[in-house]
PDB file of C-alpha atoms in Angstrom:
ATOM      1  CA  UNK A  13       0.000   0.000   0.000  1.00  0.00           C
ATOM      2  CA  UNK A  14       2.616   2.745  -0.933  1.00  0.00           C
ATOM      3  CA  UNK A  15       1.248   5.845  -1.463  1.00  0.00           C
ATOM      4  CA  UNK A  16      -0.994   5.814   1.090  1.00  0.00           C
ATOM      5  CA  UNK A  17      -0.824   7.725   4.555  1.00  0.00           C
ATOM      6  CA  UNK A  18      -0.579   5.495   7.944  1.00  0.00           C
ATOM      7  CA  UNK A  19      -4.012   6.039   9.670  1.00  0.00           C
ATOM      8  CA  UNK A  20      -3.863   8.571  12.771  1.00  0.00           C
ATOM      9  CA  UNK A  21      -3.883   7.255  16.574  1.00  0.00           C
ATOM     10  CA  UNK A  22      -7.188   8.842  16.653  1.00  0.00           C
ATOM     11  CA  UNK A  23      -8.659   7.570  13.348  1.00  0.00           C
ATOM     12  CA  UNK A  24      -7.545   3.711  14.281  1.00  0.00           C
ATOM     13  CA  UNK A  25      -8.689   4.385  17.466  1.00  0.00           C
ATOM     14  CA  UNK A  26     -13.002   5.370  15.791  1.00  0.00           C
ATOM     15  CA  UNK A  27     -12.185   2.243  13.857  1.00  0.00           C
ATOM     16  CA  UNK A  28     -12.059   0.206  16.487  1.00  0.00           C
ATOM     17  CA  UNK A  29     -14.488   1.876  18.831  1.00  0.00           C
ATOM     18  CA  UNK A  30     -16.971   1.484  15.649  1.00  0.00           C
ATOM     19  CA  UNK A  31     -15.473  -1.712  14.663  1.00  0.00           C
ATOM     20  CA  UNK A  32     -15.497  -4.264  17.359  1.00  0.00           C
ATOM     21  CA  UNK A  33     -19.823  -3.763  18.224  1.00  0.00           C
ATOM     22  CA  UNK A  34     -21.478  -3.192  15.128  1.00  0.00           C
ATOM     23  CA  UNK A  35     -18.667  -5.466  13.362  1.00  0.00           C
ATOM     24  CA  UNK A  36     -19.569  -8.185  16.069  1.00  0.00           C
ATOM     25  CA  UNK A  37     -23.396  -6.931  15.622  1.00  0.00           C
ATOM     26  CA  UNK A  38     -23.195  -8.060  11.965  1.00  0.00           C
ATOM     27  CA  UNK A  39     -21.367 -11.235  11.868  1.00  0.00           C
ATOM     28  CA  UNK A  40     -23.927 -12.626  14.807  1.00  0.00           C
ATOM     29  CA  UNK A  41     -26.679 -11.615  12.684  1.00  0.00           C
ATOM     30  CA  UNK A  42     -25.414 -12.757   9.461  1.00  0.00           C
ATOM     31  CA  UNK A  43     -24.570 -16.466  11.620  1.00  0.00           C
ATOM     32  CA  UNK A  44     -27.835 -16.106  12.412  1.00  0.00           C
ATOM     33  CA  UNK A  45     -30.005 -14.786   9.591  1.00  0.00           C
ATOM     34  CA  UNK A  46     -28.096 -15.252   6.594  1.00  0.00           C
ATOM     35  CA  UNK A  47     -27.819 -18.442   4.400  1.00  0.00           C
ATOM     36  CA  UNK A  48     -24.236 -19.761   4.692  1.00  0.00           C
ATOM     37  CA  UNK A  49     -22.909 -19.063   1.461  1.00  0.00           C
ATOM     38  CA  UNK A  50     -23.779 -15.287   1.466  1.00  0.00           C
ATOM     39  CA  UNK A  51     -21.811 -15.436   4.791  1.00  0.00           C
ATOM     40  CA  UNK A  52     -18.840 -15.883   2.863  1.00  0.00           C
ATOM     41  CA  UNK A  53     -18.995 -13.062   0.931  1.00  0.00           C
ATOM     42  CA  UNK A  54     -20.907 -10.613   3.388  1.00  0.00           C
ATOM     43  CA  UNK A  55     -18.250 -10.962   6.671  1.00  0.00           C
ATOM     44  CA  UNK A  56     -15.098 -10.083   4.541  1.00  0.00           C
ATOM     45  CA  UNK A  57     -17.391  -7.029   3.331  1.00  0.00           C
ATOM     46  CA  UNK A  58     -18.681  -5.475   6.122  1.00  0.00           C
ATOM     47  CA  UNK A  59     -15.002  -6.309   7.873  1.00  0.00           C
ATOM     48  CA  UNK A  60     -13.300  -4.449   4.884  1.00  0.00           C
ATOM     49  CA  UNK A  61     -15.631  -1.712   4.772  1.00  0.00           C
ATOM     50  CA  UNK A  62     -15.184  -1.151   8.587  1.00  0.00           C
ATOM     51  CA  UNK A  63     -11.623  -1.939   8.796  1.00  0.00           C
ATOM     52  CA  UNK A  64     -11.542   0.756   5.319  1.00  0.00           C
ATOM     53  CA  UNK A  65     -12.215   3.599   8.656  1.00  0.00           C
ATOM     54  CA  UNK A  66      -9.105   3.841   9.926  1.00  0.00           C
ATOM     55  CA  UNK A  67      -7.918   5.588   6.945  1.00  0.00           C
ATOM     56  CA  UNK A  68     -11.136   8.563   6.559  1.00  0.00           C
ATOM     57  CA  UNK A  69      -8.157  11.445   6.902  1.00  0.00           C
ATOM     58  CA  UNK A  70      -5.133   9.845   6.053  1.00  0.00           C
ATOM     59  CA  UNK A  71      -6.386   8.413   2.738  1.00  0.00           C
ATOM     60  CA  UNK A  72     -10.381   9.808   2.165  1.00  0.00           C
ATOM     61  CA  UNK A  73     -10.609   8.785  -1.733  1.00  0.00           C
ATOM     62  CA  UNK A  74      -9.557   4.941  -0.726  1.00  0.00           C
ATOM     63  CA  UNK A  75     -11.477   4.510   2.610  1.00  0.00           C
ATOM     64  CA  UNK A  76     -14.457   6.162   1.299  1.00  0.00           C
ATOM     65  CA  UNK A  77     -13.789   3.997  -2.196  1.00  0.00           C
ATOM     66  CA  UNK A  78     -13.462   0.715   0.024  1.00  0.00           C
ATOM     67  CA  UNK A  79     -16.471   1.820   2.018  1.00  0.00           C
ATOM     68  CA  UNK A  80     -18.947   2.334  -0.678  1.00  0.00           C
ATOM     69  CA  UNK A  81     -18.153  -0.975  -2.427  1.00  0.00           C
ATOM     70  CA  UNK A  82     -18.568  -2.674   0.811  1.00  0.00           C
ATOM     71  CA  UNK A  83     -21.679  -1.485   1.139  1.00  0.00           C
ATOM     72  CA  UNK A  84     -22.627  -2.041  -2.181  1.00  0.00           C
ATOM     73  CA  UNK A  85     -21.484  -5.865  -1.896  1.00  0.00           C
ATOM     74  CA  UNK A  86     -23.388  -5.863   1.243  1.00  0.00           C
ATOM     75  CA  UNK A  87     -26.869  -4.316  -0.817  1.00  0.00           C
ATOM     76  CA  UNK A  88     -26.718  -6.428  -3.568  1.00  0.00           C
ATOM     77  CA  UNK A  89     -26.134  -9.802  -2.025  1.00  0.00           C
ATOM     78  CA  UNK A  90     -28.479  -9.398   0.157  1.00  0.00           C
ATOM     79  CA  UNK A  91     -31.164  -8.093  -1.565  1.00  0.00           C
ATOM     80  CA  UNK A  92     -32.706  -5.878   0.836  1.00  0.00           C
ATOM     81  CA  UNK A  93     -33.499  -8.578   3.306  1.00  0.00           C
ATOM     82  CA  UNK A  94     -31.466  -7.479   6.250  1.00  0.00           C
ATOM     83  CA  UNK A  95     -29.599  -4.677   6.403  1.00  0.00           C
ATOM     84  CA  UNK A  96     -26.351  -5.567   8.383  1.00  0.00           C
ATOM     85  CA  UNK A  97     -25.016  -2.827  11.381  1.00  0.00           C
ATOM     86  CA  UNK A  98     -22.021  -2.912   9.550  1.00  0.00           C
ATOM     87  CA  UNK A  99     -23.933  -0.524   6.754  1.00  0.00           C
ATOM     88  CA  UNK A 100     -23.481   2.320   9.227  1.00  0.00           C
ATOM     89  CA  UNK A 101     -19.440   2.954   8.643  1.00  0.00           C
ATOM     90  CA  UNK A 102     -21.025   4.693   5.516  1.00  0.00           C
ATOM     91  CA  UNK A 103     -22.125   8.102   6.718  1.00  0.00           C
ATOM     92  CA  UNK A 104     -18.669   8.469   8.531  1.00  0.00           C
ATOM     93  CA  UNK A 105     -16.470   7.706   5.693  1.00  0.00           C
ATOM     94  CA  UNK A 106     -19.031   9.993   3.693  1.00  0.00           C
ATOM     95  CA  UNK A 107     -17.829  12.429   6.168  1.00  0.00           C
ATOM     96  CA  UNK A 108     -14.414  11.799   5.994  1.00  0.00           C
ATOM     97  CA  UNK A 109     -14.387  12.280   2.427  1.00  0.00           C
ATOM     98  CA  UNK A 110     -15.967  15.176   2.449  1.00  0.00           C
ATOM     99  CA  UNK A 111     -14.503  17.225   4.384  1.00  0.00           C
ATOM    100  CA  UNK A 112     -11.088  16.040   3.841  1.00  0.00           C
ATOM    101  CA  UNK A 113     -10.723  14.446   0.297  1.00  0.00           C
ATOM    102  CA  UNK A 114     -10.023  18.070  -1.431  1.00  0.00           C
ATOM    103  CA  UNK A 115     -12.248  20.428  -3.292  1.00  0.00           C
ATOM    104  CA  UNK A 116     -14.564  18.404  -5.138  1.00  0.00           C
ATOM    105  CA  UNK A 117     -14.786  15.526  -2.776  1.00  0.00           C
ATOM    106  CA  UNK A 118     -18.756  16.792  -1.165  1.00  0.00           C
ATOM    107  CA  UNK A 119     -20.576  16.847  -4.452  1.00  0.00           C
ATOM    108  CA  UNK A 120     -18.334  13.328  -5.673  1.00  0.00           C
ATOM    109  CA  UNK A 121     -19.761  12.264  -1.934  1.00  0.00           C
ATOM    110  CA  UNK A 122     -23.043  13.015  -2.145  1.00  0.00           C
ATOM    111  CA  UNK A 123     -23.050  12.028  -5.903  1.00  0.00           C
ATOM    112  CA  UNK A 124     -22.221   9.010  -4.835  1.00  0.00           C
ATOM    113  CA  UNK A 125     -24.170   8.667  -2.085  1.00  0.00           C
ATOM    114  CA  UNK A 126     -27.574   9.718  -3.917  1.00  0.00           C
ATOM    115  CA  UNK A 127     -26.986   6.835  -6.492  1.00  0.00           C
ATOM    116  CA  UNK A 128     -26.716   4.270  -3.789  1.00  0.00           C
ATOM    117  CA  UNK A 129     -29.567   5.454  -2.329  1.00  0.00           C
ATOM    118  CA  UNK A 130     -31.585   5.425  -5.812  1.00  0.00           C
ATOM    119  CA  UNK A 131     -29.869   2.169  -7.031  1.00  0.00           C
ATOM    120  CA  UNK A 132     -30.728   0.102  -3.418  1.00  0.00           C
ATOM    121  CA  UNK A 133     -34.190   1.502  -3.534  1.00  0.00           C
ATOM    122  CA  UNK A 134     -34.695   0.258  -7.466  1.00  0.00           C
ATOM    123  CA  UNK A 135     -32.935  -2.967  -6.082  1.00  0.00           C
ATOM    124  CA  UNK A 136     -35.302  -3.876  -3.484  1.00  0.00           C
ATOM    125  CA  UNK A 137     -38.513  -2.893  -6.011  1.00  0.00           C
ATOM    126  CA  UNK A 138     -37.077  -5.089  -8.844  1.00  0.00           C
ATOM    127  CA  UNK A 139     -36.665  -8.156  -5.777  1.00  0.00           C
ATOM    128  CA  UNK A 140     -39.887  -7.842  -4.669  1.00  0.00           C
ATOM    129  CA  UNK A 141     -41.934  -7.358  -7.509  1.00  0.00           C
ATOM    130  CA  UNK A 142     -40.179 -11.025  -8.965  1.00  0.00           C
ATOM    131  CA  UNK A 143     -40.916 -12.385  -5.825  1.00  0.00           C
ATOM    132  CA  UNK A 144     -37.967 -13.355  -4.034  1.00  0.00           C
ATOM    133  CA  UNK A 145     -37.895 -16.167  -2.373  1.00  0.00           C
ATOM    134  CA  UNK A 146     -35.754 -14.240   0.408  1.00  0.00           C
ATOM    135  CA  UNK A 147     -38.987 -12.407   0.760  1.00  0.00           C
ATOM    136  CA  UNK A 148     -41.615 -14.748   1.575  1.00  0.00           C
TER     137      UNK A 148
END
């Protein structure tokens, strides 16, 4: 990972304190919930996308690049069925990016944010009007 900025005491330190419960949070409900084979893809996710945190200041464009997908991964595989704690380290690497990825980073952000928002939503519709079995 040349090129890219050690995280800060206090940045690791969020990442943990965010980390360690709602991380925890969604692996027990994924164990729980979640068919076994989306468990494979969904812990490394929502770990990545957590872990992604510790670098909001230090690196904004690749935590809140690591985030996103994460989430996105998280969205898509699960089709709107559960929404995993996990989704939360969104809005803080949203604000990470935003107020320290540079001059264009807020509109990128909410950009970005606004399509996820739109795409999930269109998601879930197209799920549930084929009648998902993960529905029923």
């Amino acid at each position: 990972m040349s090129g890219v900025a050690r995280p800060t005491r206090s940045d690791a330190l969020l990442a943990l304190a965010v980390g360690v419960p709602v991380g925890g949070w969604s692996l027990l409900l994924l164990w729980l919930a979640a068919p076994r084979s989306w468990t494979l893809v969904l812990a490394p996710a929502a770990m990545v996308g957590l872990a992604a945190l510790a670098w909001r200041r230090g690196a904004p464009p690749v935590s809140f690049a690591a985030v996103s997908v994460a989430c996105g991964v998280q969205v898509v595989v699960l089709n709107g069925f559960l929404l995993l704690p996990s989704l939360l380290a969104f809005p803080l690497a949203l604000y990470g990016y935003c107020a320290y990825g540079g001059r264009r980073a807020p509109l990128t952000g909410i950009a970005v944010g606004a399509l996820g928002a739109a795409g999930t939503a269109a998601w879930a519709g197209v799920t549930r009007s084929r009648g998902c079995r993960c529905h029923r």
